[in-house]
Every structure is written in structure tokens, then in C-alpha cells.
Amino acid sequence: MEKSAASTEPQGPRPVLGRDSVQVPDDQDFRSFRSECEAEAGWNLTYSKAGVSVWVQAVEMDRTLHKIKCRMECRDVPAETLYDVLHDIEYRKKWDSNVIETFDIARLTVNADVGYYSWRCPKPLKNRDVITLRSWLPMGTDYIIMNYSVKHPKYPPRKDLVRAVSIQTGYLIQSTGPKSCVITYLAQVDPKGSLPKWVVNKSSQFLAPKAMKKMYKACVKYPEWKQKHQPHFKPWLHPEQSPLPSLALSELSVQHADSLENIDESAVAESREERMGGAGGEGSDDDTSLT
């Protein structure tokens, strides 16, 4: 079983940790990612409530790097619906209140592309962005979507944002029935800076569970929304529908964290708005934009 291989598989996609050139993840990378999503050893449970659990893991070689893993039971959302929601970039702009800007740049293969994502960080921290190579793989009734950071010559770091590095980020969606599934979100991101302890704590205790619950609400509303917005357009299922230009892997390079500027925000205090639960919409359950 793949779960028993967790101790021998590498802890992260080989394109980042073991290669200097950009490559599309292969079957071994997907198996490795799945094993880590399912692994229990070395993870500390920090939150467990109402079907949502969160674990954290400090990376020993660098205490500023933390892995976070979230798992949520979706009792009335089919796995394929959740898979569609995570792929549908136009719908993400509706439900993801943290997003500043997101767009696809180019396609690499039938199951890999390059994209841009910028997001709001808890005030008063600086906002972040990433350029990632994203790949996906249906596995029977289960699905995996995962990404890692790359450099694209036309999208260098911006002065108004901190360029973060996704070392390993992704989702494992496991079907538990015709109308139910479990999603595991696994992330190891270098935020490029020394973050204050309150950010790390808030991420695992509040922000991550909040984001998972918001995703669940978005999934429930997605079928109705999709019927009104190009219902048959799903290039992640039908690659021939993709309007993206093709891009050669040789145009990209691996984004190494040590090549980017570090921002020291360790002494930044939490804003009053954050303490009150504002956070640019994160404290609100208003999802009227999903119509």
C-alpha cells in the first residue's frame, strides 16, 4: 500500500528537492505526495472541530519553514465537484476572499500548466504572490492537484508584493461515496521572511479552518453557479478546450528560495482589525458573491 511507503518516499516533489531543472511531476511524485497526505508520524494536531482537522510540522533544518496539513469531511459534495471547484479559476475569484489576482499563464502538457496567484496576508504583513507549475491527476475516484514554484521570465517579483516560494502545495481528494468525499490540503511554503509567532498560530488555529469551511460552502453552490457560467467549459477535464498558449519547459527555471529577498516581519504586531476577526473578509461568512 502507498501508505506504508511514507517512510521511504521523498518528502516532497523531486522537481524542487532533487532537480535543478523544471520537470512535470511523474507518477512517483504523485504517489509521494499522496503518501505524505496520508502520513501521521511527525505531525502535531492543532485543531479538530466539526469535521475539520489541522496539523503542523516544523521543518527541522529551518525553523522558519512550516508545513501545514488540513483535512475536511465533505458529506454532501462529490469528489468530482470539489475537483472542479479547485480548478475553476473564474469561480475562485468569486469565493476566495484572500485572492488579489490569479490567472493561468500557459499550458505545459495535458495535465500541467503555469499560473500566477497573489493573496492578502493578515494585516499589517505585506501581501504575497507566487508563480507555480501546477499538475493534476485523476486516480480512479480520487484526485490530486499539486504545485511548486517556478520562475517565468515575463513575471519577475513585483515591488508591491513579496514573492513567496511554494516548495510543495496541493490537494488530495478522496471519494467516500457518490455524494461525499474527504479533502486533504498539504502545504510547505517559504513566505520569504521571518513571520511573527502569532501568524503561525493564527494560520493553524483560525485561518486554515476558515478557508476550508469557505471552500466547502463554495462547493455546495458550484453546480448552480456553473450552470450559468459556461457549464461545458472544463479544460482540466477536456484539454482540447484550453485557450492557453503552449510553453516549453526550457522557458522556466526552478524558483529557489535563497535567490529571493527575505523580509523580516517577526516583530510586527497583530492589527486591531485582525484581532477582531476582520482580515479583509476572513472574519465574515458572507458568501453572497457566489451567485
Short mmCIF file of N, CA and C in Angstrom, two decimals, residues 94-97 210 214 217 221 281-291:
data_model
loop_
_atom_site.label_atom_id
_atom_site.label_comp_id
_atom_site.label_asym_id
_atom_site.label_seq_id
_atom_site.Cartn_x
_atom_site.Cartn_y
_atom_site.Cartn_z
N LYS A 94 -14.61 34.34 -7.19
CA LYS A 94 -15.87 34.62 -6.51
C LYS A 94 -15.84 34.24 -5.03
N TRP A 95 -15.23 33.10 -4.72
CA TRP A 95 -15.34 32.59 -3.35
C TRP A 95 -14.09 32.80 -2.49
N ASP A 96 -12.92 32.97 -3.12
CA ASP A 96 -11.69 33.11 -2.36
C ASP A 96 -11.47 34.59 -2.02
N SER A 97 -11.84 34.98 -0.82
CA SER A 97 -11.75 36.39 -0.42
C SER A 97 -10.30 36.84 -0.19
N LYS A 210 -10.94 28.23 8.61
CA LYS A 210 -11.87 29.16 7.97
C LYS A 210 -11.86 28.99 6.46
N LYS A 214 -14.92 27.76 4.02
CA LYS A 214 -15.35 28.62 2.90
C LYS A 214 -15.32 27.82 1.59
N LYS A 217 -18.45 25.64 1.43
CA LYS A 217 -19.63 26.40 1.02
C LYS A 217 -19.61 26.68 -0.48
N LYS A 221 -22.39 25.45 -3.63
CA LYS A 221 -23.02 26.40 -4.55
C LYS A 221 -22.52 26.28 -5.99
N GLY A 281 -12.06 40.34 5.10
CA GLY A 281 -13.15 39.45 4.72
C GLY A 281 -13.06 38.08 5.34
N GLU A 282 -11.92 37.75 5.96
CA GLU A 282 -11.76 36.42 6.50
C GLU A 282 -12.64 36.20 7.72
N GLY A 283 -13.03 37.27 8.37
CA GLY A 283 -13.86 37.11 9.55
C GLY A 283 -15.34 37.07 9.23
N SER A 284 -15.66 37.15 7.95
CA SER A 284 -17.06 37.18 7.55
C SER A 284 -17.44 35.89 6.84
N ASP A 285 -18.64 35.45 7.07
CA ASP A 285 -19.14 34.28 6.38
C ASP A 285 -20.03 34.66 5.21
N ASP A 286 -20.03 35.93 4.86
CA ASP A 286 -20.86 36.38 3.77
C ASP A 286 -20.38 35.77 2.45
N ASP A 287 -21.24 35.02 1.79
CA ASP A 287 -20.86 34.42 0.51
C ASP A 287 -21.89 34.75 -0.56
N THR A 288 -22.43 35.96 -0.48
CA THR A 288 -23.43 36.38 -1.47
C THR A 288 -22.82 36.53 -2.85
N SER A 289 -21.49 36.60 -2.95
CA SER A 289 -20.85 36.76 -4.25
C SER A 289 -20.87 35.48 -5.06
N LEU A 290 -21.31 34.37 -4.47
CA LEU A 290 -21.27 33.09 -5.15
C LEU A 290 -22.50 32.84 -6.02
N THR A 291 -23.27 33.87 -6.27
CA THR A 291 -24.47 33.69 -7.09
C THR A 291 -24.24 34.14 -8.50
#
